Amino acid sequence: MVVGILGGGQLARMLALAGLPLGLRCRCLDPAPDAVAGHASELVVGAYDDPAALQRLVRGVRLVTFEFENVPLAATEWLQQHVVVAPTPKALAIGQDRVLEKTLFRSLGMSVPEFRAADTLDELRAAVAAVGAPCIVKTRRLGYDGRGQVRLQPGPELPTAIDAAFAELRPAAPGGLIVERFVPFDRELSVLAARGQDGRMAVYPLVENVHRGGILRRSRAPAPDLDPAIETSATQFVQELLEHLGYVGVLAVELFEVGGKLLANEMAPRVHNSGHWTIEGSVCSQFENHLRAVLGLPLGSTAMAGGGVATMFNLIGELPARRDLLALPGVHVHAYGKAPRAGRKLGHATIVGDDRATVDTVAAAVEALPPTETGGWSFAG
Ligand code: AMP
Protein backbone atom coordinates (compact mmCIF):
# COMPACT_ATOMS: atom_id res chain seq x y z
CA MET A 1 0.00 0.00 0.00
CA VAL A 2 1.49 3.35 -1.02
CA VAL A 3 0.75 6.71 0.61
CA GLY A 4 1.55 9.91 -1.29
CA ILE A 5 2.95 12.88 0.61
CA LEU A 6 3.24 16.47 -0.58
CA GLY A 7 6.62 17.59 0.74
CA GLY A 8 9.79 15.59 1.32
CA GLY A 9 11.34 17.07 4.46
CA GLN A 10 11.95 15.48 7.84
CA LEU A 11 8.24 15.21 8.66
CA ALA A 12 7.66 13.14 5.51
CA ARG A 13 10.78 11.13 6.35
CA MET A 14 9.43 10.28 9.82
CA LEU A 15 6.00 9.46 8.36
CA ALA A 16 7.69 7.10 5.90
CA LEU A 17 9.73 5.47 8.70
CA ALA A 18 6.57 4.98 10.80
CA GLY A 19 4.82 3.40 7.83
CA LEU A 20 7.43 0.72 7.11
CA PRO A 21 6.61 -1.62 10.05
CA LEU A 22 2.91 -1.36 9.12
CA GLY A 23 3.68 -2.56 5.61
CA LEU A 24 3.18 0.89 4.10
CA ARG A 25 5.40 2.66 1.65
CA CYS A 26 5.41 6.38 1.02
CA ARG A 27 6.04 8.36 -2.15
CA CYS A 28 6.90 12.03 -1.62
CA LEU A 29 6.83 15.01 -3.96
CA ASP A 30 9.38 17.74 -3.35
CA PRO A 31 11.10 20.29 -5.61
CA ALA A 32 14.51 19.50 -4.06
CA PRO A 33 16.39 16.47 -5.47
CA ASP A 34 18.12 16.02 -2.08
CA ALA A 35 14.87 16.16 -0.04
CA VAL A 36 15.58 13.97 2.99
CA ALA A 37 12.38 11.90 2.82
CA GLY A 38 14.08 10.30 -0.18
CA HIS A 39 16.25 8.30 2.26
CA ALA A 40 13.20 6.37 3.44
CA SER A 41 10.71 6.64 0.59
CA GLU A 42 10.36 7.02 -3.15
CA LEU A 43 11.01 10.66 -4.09
CA VAL A 44 9.35 12.40 -7.01
CA VAL A 45 11.26 15.59 -7.80
CA GLY A 46 9.13 18.39 -9.15
CA ALA A 47 7.19 21.55 -8.40
CA TYR A 48 3.99 21.20 -6.36
CA ASP A 49 1.95 22.72 -9.17
CA ASP A 50 3.56 20.71 -11.99
CA PRO A 51 0.80 18.42 -13.37
CA ALA A 52 3.33 15.87 -14.65
CA ALA A 53 4.96 15.62 -11.19
CA LEU A 54 1.55 15.37 -9.49
CA GLN A 55 0.59 12.62 -11.92
CA ARG A 56 3.71 10.64 -10.98
CA LEU A 57 2.91 11.17 -7.29
CA VAL A 58 -0.64 9.80 -7.48
CA ARG A 59 0.01 6.79 -9.69
CA GLY A 60 -1.12 3.77 -7.65
CA VAL A 61 -1.29 5.56 -4.30
CA ARG A 62 -4.12 4.93 -1.83
CA LEU A 63 -4.35 8.62 -0.89
CA VAL A 64 -2.30 11.80 -0.64
CA THR A 65 -1.47 13.67 2.56
CA PHE A 66 0.79 16.63 3.46
CA GLU A 67 3.85 17.23 5.53
CA PHE A 68 3.45 21.00 5.50
CA GLU A 69 0.63 23.44 4.91
CA ASN A 70 2.14 25.88 2.43
CA VAL A 71 1.16 23.78 -0.55
CA PRO A 72 -0.48 25.64 -3.45
CA LEU A 73 -4.24 25.15 -3.15
CA ALA A 74 -4.40 24.63 -6.92
CA ALA A 75 -2.29 21.48 -6.43
CA THR A 76 -4.66 20.12 -3.78
CA GLU A 77 -7.65 20.87 -6.02
CA TRP A 78 -6.00 18.98 -8.90
CA LEU A 79 -5.23 16.10 -6.55
CA GLN A 80 -8.79 15.93 -5.26
CA GLN A 81 -10.02 15.18 -8.76
CA HIS A 82 -7.76 12.14 -8.97
CA VAL A 83 -7.31 10.68 -5.49
CA VAL A 84 -8.46 10.91 -1.86
CA VAL A 85 -6.76 13.84 -0.12
CA ALA A 86 -6.50 13.88 3.69
CA PRO A 87 -6.66 16.04 5.71
CA THR A 88 -9.22 17.98 3.75
CA PRO A 89 -7.98 20.93 1.66
CA LYS A 90 -10.46 23.08 3.63
CA ALA A 91 -8.38 22.57 6.78
CA LEU A 92 -5.26 23.29 4.77
CA ALA A 93 -6.71 26.55 3.44
CA ILE A 94 -7.53 27.70 6.97
CA GLY A 95 -4.13 26.59 8.28
CA GLN A 96 -2.45 28.66 5.56
CA ASP A 97 -4.00 31.92 6.71
CA ARG A 98 -3.50 33.38 10.18
CA VAL A 99 -6.63 35.53 9.94
CA LEU A 100 -8.90 32.61 8.95
CA GLU A 101 -7.33 30.50 11.70
CA LYS A 102 -7.86 33.01 14.46
CA THR A 103 -11.37 33.84 13.24
CA LEU A 104 -12.28 30.14 13.36
CA PHE A 105 -10.74 29.64 16.83
CA ARG A 106 -12.73 32.59 18.16
CA SER A 107 -15.96 31.33 16.60
CA LEU A 108 -15.42 28.04 18.46
CA GLY A 109 -15.14 29.93 21.75
CA MET A 110 -11.35 29.88 22.10
CA SER A 111 -9.59 33.13 23.06
CA VAL A 112 -6.93 34.44 20.66
CA PRO A 113 -4.49 37.36 20.79
CA GLU A 114 -6.23 40.54 19.67
CA PHE A 115 -5.66 40.92 15.90
CA ARG A 116 -6.49 42.93 12.78
CA ALA A 117 -5.90 42.19 9.10
CA ALA A 118 -4.12 44.84 6.99
CA ASP A 119 -3.48 45.09 3.24
CA THR A 120 -2.36 48.67 2.73
CA LEU A 121 -0.02 50.94 4.70
CA ASP A 122 -2.98 52.98 5.92
CA GLU A 123 -4.69 49.79 7.08
CA LEU A 124 -1.53 48.72 8.87
CA ARG A 125 -1.30 52.05 10.70
CA ALA A 126 -4.97 51.76 11.70
CA ALA A 127 -4.52 48.12 12.73
CA VAL A 128 -1.56 48.93 14.99
CA ALA A 129 -3.53 51.81 16.53
CA ALA A 130 -6.48 49.49 17.17
CA VAL A 131 -4.49 46.55 18.55
CA GLY A 132 -1.94 48.68 20.44
CA ALA A 133 1.83 48.27 20.75
CA PRO A 134 3.72 46.18 21.64
CA CYS A 135 2.47 44.05 18.79
CA ILE A 136 3.71 41.73 16.05
CA VAL A 137 3.17 42.23 12.34
CA LYS A 138 3.12 38.93 10.49
CA THR A 139 2.45 37.84 6.94
CA ARG A 140 -1.00 36.24 6.85
CA ARG A 141 0.31 33.37 4.76
CA LEU A 142 3.54 31.43 4.17
CA GLY A 143 5.22 32.29 7.47
CA TYR A 144 7.05 29.63 9.44
CA ASP A 145 9.69 29.36 12.18
CA GLY A 146 9.30 33.05 13.02
CA ARG A 147 9.98 34.19 9.43
CA GLY A 148 7.85 36.98 8.04
CA GLN A 149 7.41 38.70 11.42
CA VAL A 150 8.34 42.12 12.80
CA ARG A 151 7.83 43.22 16.41
CA LEU A 152 6.75 46.80 17.09
CA GLN A 153 7.37 48.60 20.37
CA PRO A 154 5.44 51.62 21.66
CA GLY A 155 7.20 55.01 21.59
CA PRO A 156 8.16 57.85 19.29
CA GLU A 157 9.81 55.49 16.77
CA LEU A 158 6.57 53.56 16.22
CA PRO A 159 5.33 55.38 13.05
CA THR A 160 8.71 54.87 11.32
CA ALA A 161 8.81 51.24 12.48
CA ILE A 162 5.33 50.63 11.01
CA ASP A 163 6.46 52.00 7.63
CA ALA A 164 9.61 49.86 7.76
CA ALA A 165 7.63 46.72 8.68
CA PHE A 166 5.26 47.34 5.77
CA ALA A 167 8.16 47.85 3.33
CA GLU A 168 9.86 44.67 4.58
CA LEU A 169 6.90 42.30 4.78
CA ARG A 170 4.25 43.41 2.31
CA PRO A 171 6.11 42.67 -0.99
CA ALA A 172 6.52 39.03 0.06
CA ALA A 173 2.98 38.74 1.47
CA PRO A 174 0.50 38.07 -1.34
CA GLY A 175 -2.23 37.40 1.23
CA GLY A 176 -1.62 40.63 3.14
CA LEU A 177 -0.59 41.16 6.76
CA ILE A 178 -1.96 40.58 10.25
CA VAL A 179 -1.19 42.61 13.36
CA GLU A 180 -1.35 40.72 16.65
CA ARG A 181 -1.16 42.14 20.14
CA PHE A 182 2.02 40.92 21.83
CA VAL A 183 1.04 38.36 24.49
CA PRO A 184 3.25 38.40 27.62
CA PHE A 185 2.76 34.67 27.98
CA ASP A 186 3.93 32.64 30.97
CA ARG A 187 4.75 29.79 28.61
CA GLU A 188 3.89 28.21 25.27
CA LEU A 189 1.99 24.96 25.06
CA SER A 190 0.75 22.80 22.23
CA VAL A 191 -1.89 20.17 21.90
CA LEU A 192 -1.76 17.39 19.32
CA ALA A 193 -4.67 15.21 18.39
CA ALA A 194 -5.71 12.67 15.80
CA ARG A 195 -9.14 12.07 14.32
CA GLY A 196 -9.92 8.90 12.37
CA GLN A 197 -12.25 8.39 9.44
CA ASP A 198 -14.86 7.04 11.86
CA GLY A 199 -14.75 10.30 13.85
CA ARG A 200 -12.95 8.79 16.83
CA MET A 201 -10.36 11.06 18.39
CA ALA A 202 -7.20 10.62 20.43
CA VAL A 203 -5.47 13.53 22.15
CA TYR A 204 -1.85 13.53 23.35
CA PRO A 205 -0.92 15.05 26.74
CA LEU A 206 -0.24 18.79 26.49
CA VAL A 207 3.33 19.79 25.71
CA GLU A 208 5.36 22.77 26.97
CA ASN A 209 7.45 24.42 24.25
CA VAL A 210 10.38 26.83 24.33
CA HIS A 211 11.26 28.77 21.17
CA ARG A 212 14.46 30.59 20.37
CA GLY A 213 14.55 33.07 17.51
CA GLY A 214 11.05 31.94 16.50
CA ILE A 215 12.22 28.29 16.12
CA LEU A 216 11.13 25.51 18.45
CA ARG A 217 14.03 24.56 20.68
CA ARG A 218 12.64 22.22 23.32
CA SER A 219 9.40 20.39 24.11
CA ARG A 220 8.58 18.78 27.43
CA ALA A 221 5.78 16.25 27.80
CA PRO A 222 3.60 16.16 29.71
CA ALA A 223 3.81 19.93 30.28
CA PRO A 224 5.16 20.21 33.86
CA ASP A 225 2.92 21.62 36.63
CA LEU A 226 -0.08 21.95 34.35
CA ASP A 227 -3.40 23.06 35.81
CA PRO A 228 -5.86 20.23 34.98
CA ALA A 229 -8.42 22.87 33.95
CA ILE A 230 -6.01 24.09 31.23
CA GLU A 231 -5.48 20.53 30.00
CA THR A 232 -9.24 19.98 29.84
CA SER A 233 -9.91 23.22 28.03
CA ALA A 234 -7.19 22.59 25.40
CA THR A 235 -8.36 19.01 24.91
CA GLN A 236 -11.99 20.02 24.47
CA PHE A 237 -11.02 22.81 22.10
CA VAL A 238 -8.91 20.63 19.81
CA GLN A 239 -11.70 18.04 19.70
CA GLU A 240 -14.24 20.70 18.73
CA LEU A 241 -11.87 21.99 16.07
CA LEU A 242 -11.31 18.51 14.58
CA GLU A 243 -15.03 17.85 14.62
CA HIS A 244 -15.88 21.20 13.05
CA LEU A 245 -13.40 20.64 10.21
CA GLY A 246 -14.46 17.01 9.69
CA TYR A 247 -10.72 16.49 10.01
CA VAL A 248 -8.93 13.21 9.35
CA GLY A 249 -5.31 12.92 10.48
CA VAL A 250 -3.09 14.56 13.10
CA LEU A 251 -3.39 18.26 13.86
CA ALA A 252 -1.50 20.50 16.29
CA VAL A 253 -2.58 23.75 17.95
CA GLU A 254 -0.02 26.14 19.42
CA LEU A 255 -1.19 27.92 22.56
CA PHE A 256 -0.06 30.64 24.94
CA GLU A 257 -0.66 30.20 28.68
CA VAL A 258 -1.03 33.55 30.39
CA GLY A 259 -2.33 34.17 33.91
CA GLY A 260 -3.94 30.74 34.10
CA LYS A 261 -5.77 31.24 30.77
CA LEU A 262 -5.22 29.89 27.26
CA LEU A 263 -4.98 31.81 23.99
CA ALA A 264 -4.66 29.93 20.69
CA ASN A 265 -1.93 31.17 18.34
CA GLU A 266 -2.07 28.89 15.31
CA MET A 267 -2.80 25.41 14.06
CA ALA A 268 -0.79 23.05 11.90
CA PRO A 269 -2.94 20.64 9.85
CA ARG A 270 -0.23 17.98 9.93
CA VAL A 271 2.23 16.22 12.20
CA HIS A 272 4.17 18.78 14.23
CA ASN A 273 7.66 19.38 15.60
CA SER A 274 6.30 19.58 19.16
CA GLY A 275 5.12 15.98 18.74
CA HIS A 276 8.44 14.37 17.80
CA TRP A 277 8.82 13.08 21.38
CA THR A 278 5.86 10.77 20.71
CA ILE A 279 8.12 8.42 18.68
CA GLU A 280 9.67 7.10 21.90
CA GLY A 281 7.43 8.76 24.51
CA SER A 282 3.99 7.51 23.44
CA VAL A 283 2.39 4.13 22.91
CA CYS A 284 1.65 5.22 19.31
CA SER A 285 3.58 8.10 17.72
CA GLN A 286 2.00 11.07 15.96
CA PHE A 287 3.46 9.77 12.67
CA GLU A 288 1.91 6.32 13.00
CA ASN A 289 -1.39 7.81 14.18
CA HIS A 290 -1.49 10.17 11.20
CA LEU A 291 -1.03 7.24 8.81
CA ARG A 292 -3.59 5.15 10.70
CA ALA A 293 -6.10 8.01 10.57
CA VAL A 294 -5.79 8.84 6.88
CA LEU A 295 -5.93 5.15 5.93
CA GLY A 296 -9.10 4.56 7.96
CA LEU A 297 -7.31 2.24 10.41
CA PRO A 298 -7.96 2.23 14.18
CA LEU A 299 -6.05 4.93 16.04
CA GLY A 300 -3.31 3.94 18.49
CA SER A 301 -3.12 4.95 22.12
CA THR A 302 -1.80 8.44 22.88
CA ALA A 303 -0.85 7.43 26.44
CA MET A 304 2.72 8.10 27.58
CA ALA A 305 5.17 5.21 27.31
CA GLY A 306 8.75 4.67 28.35
CA GLY A 307 8.33 5.96 31.91
CA GLY A 308 5.87 8.78 31.49
CA VAL A 309 8.19 11.79 31.03
CA ALA A 310 9.78 13.00 27.78
CA THR A 311 11.87 15.92 26.56
CA MET A 312 12.63 16.63 22.90
CA PHE A 313 15.48 18.91 21.95
CA ASN A 314 15.87 20.26 18.41
CA LEU A 315 19.33 20.21 16.86
CA ILE A 316 19.42 23.44 14.87
CA GLY A 317 22.08 24.71 12.47
CA GLU A 318 24.79 22.37 13.68
CA LEU A 319 25.12 18.92 15.23
CA PRO A 320 27.19 17.67 18.13
CA ALA A 321 29.43 14.65 17.58
CA ARG A 322 27.42 11.46 17.20
CA ARG A 323 29.71 9.75 19.74
CA ASP A 324 29.06 12.47 22.36
CA LEU A 325 25.29 12.36 21.88
CA LEU A 326 25.12 8.58 22.07
CA ALA A 327 27.26 8.56 25.23
CA LEU A 328 24.45 10.30 27.13
CA PRO A 329 22.15 7.79 28.85
CA GLY A 330 18.76 7.23 27.28
CA VAL A 331 19.14 9.70 24.40
CA HIS A 332 17.32 8.79 21.20
CA VAL A 333 18.95 10.52 18.25
CA HIS A 334 17.22 11.48 15.01
CA ALA A 335 19.52 13.07 12.43
CA TYR A 336 17.64 14.00 9.29
CA GLY A 337 20.61 13.73 6.91
CA LYS A 338 20.47 17.40 5.94
CA ALA A 339 23.43 19.59 5.07
CA PRO A 340 24.12 22.02 7.98
CA ARG A 341 22.96 25.61 7.59
CA ALA A 342 22.26 28.33 10.18
CA GLY A 343 18.71 28.09 11.53
CA ARG A 344 18.03 24.75 9.81
CA LYS A 345 16.45 21.89 11.75
CA LEU A 346 19.04 19.13 11.30
CA GLY A 347 17.75 16.64 13.81
CA HIS A 348 16.36 16.16 17.26
CA ALA A 349 17.12 14.20 20.42
CA THR A 350 14.48 12.72 22.72
CA ILE A 351 15.02 11.63 26.30
CA VAL A 352 12.37 9.53 28.03
CA GLY A 353 12.28 8.40 31.63
CA ASP A 354 10.22 8.16 34.77
CA ASP A 355 11.59 11.21 36.53
CA ARG A 356 11.37 14.80 35.26
CA ALA A 357 14.56 15.98 37.03
CA THR A 358 16.69 13.17 35.54
CA VAL A 359 15.27 13.64 32.05
CA ASP A 360 15.89 17.39 32.22
CA THR A 361 19.46 16.86 33.41
CA VAL A 362 20.20 14.71 30.36
CA ALA A 363 18.44 17.26 28.10
CA ALA A 364 20.67 20.02 29.53
CA ALA A 365 23.70 17.84 28.78
CA VAL A 366 22.52 17.50 25.14
CA GLU A 367 22.16 21.26 24.92
CA ALA A 368 25.64 21.81 26.36
CA LEU A 369 27.41 19.56 23.82
CA PRO A 370 29.74 21.50 21.54
CA PRO A 371 28.92 21.48 17.83
CA THR A 372 31.27 19.63 15.52
CA GLU A 373 32.07 19.95 11.86
CA THR A 374 29.56 18.19 9.64
CA GLY A 375 31.80 15.13 10.20
CA GLY A 376 29.96 11.86 10.05
CA TRP A 377 26.42 13.22 10.03
CA SER A 378 25.61 14.47 6.58
CA PHE A 379 24.21 12.01 4.07
CA ALA A 380 25.58 14.35 1.43
CA GLY A 381 29.12 13.59 2.73
P1 AMP B 1 4.30 31.82 15.05
O1 AMP B 1 4.93 31.78 13.69
O2 AMP B 1 3.01 32.55 15.09
O3 AMP B 1 4.23 30.45 15.68
O4 AMP B 1 5.32 32.66 15.96
C1 AMP B 1 6.59 32.16 16.34
C2 AMP B 1 6.85 32.46 17.81
O5 AMP B 1 6.80 33.89 18.04
C3 AMP B 1 5.80 31.90 18.75
O6 AMP B 1 6.07 30.57 19.06
C4 AMP B 1 5.96 32.83 19.94
O7 AMP B 1 7.12 32.50 20.68
C5 AMP B 1 6.19 34.17 19.30
N1 AMP B 1 4.90 34.86 19.08
C6 AMP B 1 4.10 34.75 18.00
N2 AMP B 1 2.98 35.49 18.14
C7 AMP B 1 3.06 36.09 19.35
C8 AMP B 1 2.21 37.00 20.09
N3 AMP B 1 1.04 37.44 19.59
N4 AMP B 1 2.65 37.40 21.31
C9 AMP B 1 3.83 36.97 21.82
N5 AMP B 1 4.66 36.13 21.17
C10 AMP B 1 4.30 35.69 19.96
XYZ file of C-alpha atoms and ligand atoms in Angstrom:
404
model
C 0.000 0.000 0.000
C 1.487 3.350 -1.024
C 0.750 6.711 0.611
C 1.547 9.908 -1.295
C 2.954 12.879 0.611
C 3.244 16.468 -0.581
C 6.621 17.585 0.744
C 9.789 15.591 1.318
C 11.343 17.074 4.464
C 11.947 15.477 7.836
C 8.237 15.205 8.659
C 7.657 13.142 5.514
C 10.785 11.128 6.350
C 9.434 10.282 9.818
C 5.996 9.455 8.360
C 7.686 7.096 5.905
C 9.725 5.474 8.696
C 6.573 4.983 10.797
C 4.819 3.395 7.832
C 7.428 0.722 7.107
C 6.606 -1.623 10.047
C 2.912 -1.365 9.125
C 3.677 -2.564 5.607
C 3.176 0.886 4.097
C 5.401 2.656 1.646
C 5.414 6.381 1.017
C 6.041 8.362 -2.146
C 6.900 12.029 -1.621
C 6.830 15.009 -3.957
C 9.383 17.738 -3.350
C 11.102 20.290 -5.606
C 14.512 19.500 -4.058
C 16.394 16.475 -5.473
C 18.124 16.022 -2.082
C 14.872 16.157 -0.042
C 15.581 13.968 2.987
C 12.384 11.905 2.818
C 14.081 10.297 -0.179
C 16.248 8.298 2.256
C 13.198 6.374 3.439
C 10.712 6.637 0.588
C 10.364 7.022 -3.153
C 11.013 10.655 -4.086
C 9.351 12.398 -7.014
C 11.263 15.593 -7.798
C 9.128 18.386 -9.149
C 7.188 21.547 -8.395
C 3.993 21.197 -6.365
C 1.953 22.718 -9.173
C 3.556 20.713 -11.994
C 0.799 18.419 -13.372
C 3.330 15.866 -14.649
C 4.956 15.620 -11.193
C 1.551 15.369 -9.488
C 0.591 12.624 -11.920
C 3.710 10.644 -10.985
C 2.908 11.173 -7.288
C -0.644 9.799 -7.478
C 0.009 6.786 -9.690
C -1.124 3.768 -7.648
C -1.292 5.565 -4.299
C -4.121 4.934 -1.830
C -4.345 8.624 -0.889
C -2.299 11.797 -0.644
C -1.471 13.672 2.555
C 0.792 16.626 3.457
C 3.851 17.233 5.532
C 3.451 21.004 5.500
C 0.626 23.441 4.906
C 2.140 25.879 2.434
C 1.161 23.776 -0.545
C -0.484 25.639 -3.454
C -4.237 25.149 -3.148
C -4.403 24.628 -6.921
C -2.293 21.483 -6.431
C -4.665 20.122 -3.784
C -7.653 20.869 -6.021
C -6.004 18.981 -8.898
C -5.227 16.095 -6.550
C -8.791 15.928 -5.258
C -10.021 15.175 -8.758
C -7.757 12.142 -8.969
C -7.314 10.681 -5.494
C -8.455 10.908 -1.863
C -6.761 13.842 -0.121
C -6.496 13.878 3.687
C -6.657 16.036 5.712
C -9.223 17.976 3.748
C -7.976 20.934 1.661
C -10.461 23.084 3.629
C -8.375 22.566 6.785
C -5.259 23.295 4.766
C -6.713 26.551 3.440
C -7.534 27.700 6.971
C -4.131 26.591 8.279
C -2.453 28.656 5.565
C -4.000 31.921 6.706
C -3.498 33.378 10.175
C -6.634 35.529 9.938
C -8.896 32.607 8.949
C -7.326 30.500 11.697
C -7.859 33.014 14.463
C -11.368 33.839 13.242
C -12.276 30.140 13.363
C -10.744 29.645 16.830
C -12.734 32.590 18.162
C -15.956 31.326 16.600
C -15.417 28.041 18.457
C -15.141 29.927 21.750
C -11.352 29.877 22.104
C -9.589 33.127 23.060
C -6.929 34.444 20.656
C -4.487 37.364 20.788
C -6.231 40.543 19.666
C -5.660 40.916 15.901
C -6.493 42.930 12.777
C -5.903 42.195 9.096
C -4.116 44.843 6.987
C -3.483 45.090 3.239
C -2.356 48.670 2.732
C -0.017 50.939 4.696
C -2.985 52.984 5.919
C -4.692 49.793 7.079
C -1.526 48.716 8.870
C -1.305 52.048 10.701
C -4.966 51.761 11.697
C -4.522 48.115 12.734
C -1.558 48.930 14.986
C -3.527 51.808 16.530
C -6.484 49.489 17.167
C -4.491 46.547 18.546
C -1.941 48.680 20.436
C 1.828 48.266 20.750
C 3.716 46.178 21.644
C 2.465 44.051 18.786
C 3.709 41.734 16.054
C 3.173 42.233 12.335
C 3.118 38.929 10.487
C 2.447 37.838 6.938
C -1.003 36.237 6.849
C 0.310 33.368 4.761
C 3.543 31.433 4.166
C 5.223 32.289 7.473
C 7.051 29.626 9.443
C 9.689 29.359 12.181
C 9.305 33.054 13.019
C 9.976 34.187 9.433
C 7.849 36.978 8.038
C 7.405 38.696 11.422
C 8.335 42.119 12.797
C 7.834 43.220 16.413
C 6.745 46.797 17.089
C 7.367 48.603 20.374
C 5.443 51.618 21.658
C 7.204 55.007 21.594
C 8.162 57.852 19.295
C 9.810 55.489 16.771
C 6.573 53.560 16.217
C 5.333 55.375 13.047
C 8.710 54.867 11.321
C 8.807 51.240 12.477
C 5.331 50.632 11.007
C 6.463 52.001 7.630
C 9.612 49.859 7.756
C 7.632 46.718 8.682
C 5.260 47.344 5.766
C 8.164 47.845 3.328
C 9.865 44.670 4.581
C 6.903 42.301 4.775
C 4.252 43.409 2.305
C 6.109 42.669 -0.994
C 6.515 39.027 0.057
C 2.978 38.739 1.470
C 0.495 38.068 -1.342
C -2.227 37.404 1.229
C -1.618 40.632 3.142
C -0.594 41.158 6.762
C -1.955 40.585 10.249
C -1.194 42.614 13.360
C -1.346 40.724 16.648
C -1.156 42.142 20.137
C 2.016 40.923 21.826
C 1.042 38.365 24.488
C 3.252 38.403 27.619
C 2.760 34.666 27.981
C 3.928 32.637 30.970
C 4.747 29.791 28.610
C 3.891 28.206 25.274
C 1.986 24.958 25.062
C 0.751 22.801 22.231
C -1.889 20.165 21.902
C -1.758 17.385 19.323
C -4.673 15.210 18.394
C -5.711 12.671 15.796
C -9.143 12.068 14.318
C -9.916 8.904 12.374
C -12.246 8.387 9.438
C -14.864 7.041 11.859
C -14.748 10.297 13.849
C -12.949 8.791 16.834
C -10.358 11.055 18.394
C -7.200 10.619 20.426
C -5.466 13.533 22.146
C -1.848 13.529 23.351
C -0.919 15.046 26.736
C -0.235 18.786 26.492
C 3.332 19.785 25.713
C 5.355 22.766 26.971
C 7.455 24.416 24.249
C 10.378 26.828 24.333
C 11.259 28.767 21.174
C 14.460 30.585 20.373
C 14.553 33.073 17.508
C 11.051 31.937 16.503
C 12.221 28.293 16.124
C 11.128 25.505 18.452
C 14.034 24.565 20.676
C 12.638 22.216 23.318
C 9.402 20.391 24.108
C 8.575 18.776 27.428
C 5.777 16.246 27.803
C 3.596 16.163 29.707
C 3.814 19.933 30.284
C 5.162 20.213 33.863
C 2.921 21.616 36.629
C -0.076 21.945 34.354
C -3.401 23.056 35.809
C -5.860 20.229 34.978
C -8.422 22.868 33.949
C -6.006 24.095 31.231
C -5.484 20.534 30.002
C -9.242 19.976 29.842
C -9.915 23.224 28.034
C -7.185 22.591 25.403
C -8.356 19.008 24.914
C -11.986 20.021 24.469
C -11.016 22.806 22.096
C -8.911 20.634 19.810
C -11.699 18.043 19.696
C -14.239 20.701 18.725
C -11.865 21.987 16.071
C -11.308 18.508 14.578
C -15.032 17.848 14.621
C -15.877 21.202 13.052
C -13.398 20.638 10.210
C -14.457 17.012 9.686
C -10.722 16.490 10.006
C -8.932 13.207 9.352
C -5.306 12.923 10.479
C -3.091 14.562 13.100
C -3.385 18.259 13.864
C -1.497 20.504 16.295
C -2.580 23.747 17.951
C -0.025 26.142 19.418
C -1.191 27.915 22.562
C -0.063 30.641 24.944
C -0.658 30.197 28.685
C -1.031 33.550 30.388
C -2.329 34.173 33.910
C -3.935 30.739 34.102
C -5.774 31.238 30.772
C -5.215 29.888 27.263
C -4.976 31.806 23.988
C -4.661 29.934 20.687
C -1.929 31.165 18.344
C -2.073 28.891 15.308
C -2.796 25.414 14.057
C -0.786 23.045 11.901
C -2.944 20.641 9.851
C -0.232 17.975 9.928
C 2.232 16.221 12.197
C 4.175 18.779 14.230
C 7.665 19.379 15.599
C 6.299 19.581 19.158
C 5.117 15.978 18.742
C 8.437 14.366 17.805
C 8.823 13.084 21.376
C 5.861 10.769 20.711
C 8.125 8.424 18.684
C 9.667 7.099 21.903
C 7.430 8.755 24.505
C 3.988 7.510 23.443
C 2.385 4.129 22.913
C 1.646 5.224 19.315
C 3.577 8.102 17.717
C 2.001 11.072 15.962
C 3.456 9.766 12.674
C 1.907 6.321 13.003
C -1.392 7.807 14.180
C -1.491 10.173 11.197
C -1.034 7.235 8.810
C -3.592 5.150 10.701
C -6.100 8.010 10.570
C -5.794 8.844 6.880
C -5.933 5.147 5.934
C -9.097 4.560 7.957
C -7.309 2.236 10.407
C -7.958 2.228 14.181
C -6.046 4.931 16.040
C -3.312 3.940 18.486
C -3.116 4.949 22.125
C -1.803 8.442 22.882
C -0.851 7.434 26.436
C 2.715 8.099 27.581
C 5.172 5.210 27.309
C 8.749 4.669 28.354
C 8.334 5.959 31.908
C 5.866 8.783 31.488
C 8.186 11.791 31.028
C 9.785 13.000 27.781
C 11.871 15.923 26.563
C 12.628 16.632 22.903
C 15.483 18.911 21.954
C 15.868 20.258 18.414
C 19.331 20.207 16.858
C 19.425 23.440 14.874
C 22.083 24.707 12.470
C 24.793 22.370 13.677
C 25.118 18.922 15.226
C 27.191 17.672 18.132
C 29.430 14.653 17.577
C 27.423 11.457 17.200
C 29.706 9.750 19.738
C 29.056 12.467 22.363
C 25.285 12.359 21.881
C 25.119 8.585 22.074
C 27.264 8.556 25.229
C 24.454 10.298 27.132
C 22.146 7.788 28.845
C 18.759 7.228 27.280
C 19.141 9.702 24.403
C 17.317 8.792 21.200
C 18.954 10.521 18.251
C 17.221 11.485 15.013
C 19.519 13.069 12.432
C 17.641 14.003 9.290
C 20.608 13.734 6.909
C 20.472 17.398 5.937
C 23.429 19.592 5.075
C 24.116 22.023 7.977
C 22.956 25.614 7.590
C 22.260 28.326 10.178
C 18.706 28.086 11.528
C 18.033 24.752 9.807
C 16.453 21.888 11.753
C 19.037 19.130 11.295
C 17.745 16.639 13.808
C 16.358 16.158 17.263
C 17.115 14.201 20.418
C 14.482 12.723 22.722
C 15.021 11.631 26.301
C 12.368 9.529 28.032
C 12.278 8.395 31.630
C 10.218 8.157 34.769
C 11.595 11.205 36.529
C 11.371 14.805 35.264
C 14.559 15.978 37.026
C 16.690 13.171 35.538
C 15.271 13.643 32.048
C 15.889 17.395 32.220
C 19.465 16.862 33.406
C 20.204 14.705 30.359
C 18.440 17.256 28.097
C 20.666 20.017 29.526
C 23.698 17.837 28.780
C 22.515 17.497 25.142
C 22.159 21.262 24.922
C 25.644 21.812 26.362
C 27.406 19.561 23.823
C 29.745 21.502 21.542
C 28.919 21.484 17.825
C 31.274 19.625 15.519
C 32.074 19.953 11.863
C 29.561 18.194 9.639
C 31.795 15.134 10.204
C 29.962 11.859 10.052
C 26.419 13.218 10.028
C 25.608 14.472 6.577
C 24.208 12.012 4.071
C 25.579 14.346 1.433
C 29.117 13.588 2.732
P 4.300 31.820 15.045
O 4.934 31.784 13.691
O 3.006 32.552 15.085
O 4.229 30.453 15.678
O 5.317 32.658 15.961
C 6.593 32.161 16.338
C 6.848 32.465 17.808
O 6.799 33.891 18.036
C 5.803 31.898 18.752
O 6.067 30.574 19.060
C 5.957 32.826 19.944
O 7.115 32.498 20.681
C 6.193 34.168 19.296
N 4.896 34.858 19.080
C 4.097 34.747 18.003
N 2.980 35.489 18.144
C 3.059 36.088 19.350
C 2.209 36.995 20.093
N 1.044 37.443 19.587
N 2.649 37.397 21.305
C 3.830 36.973 21.818
N 4.665 36.134 21.168
C 4.296 35.693 19.956
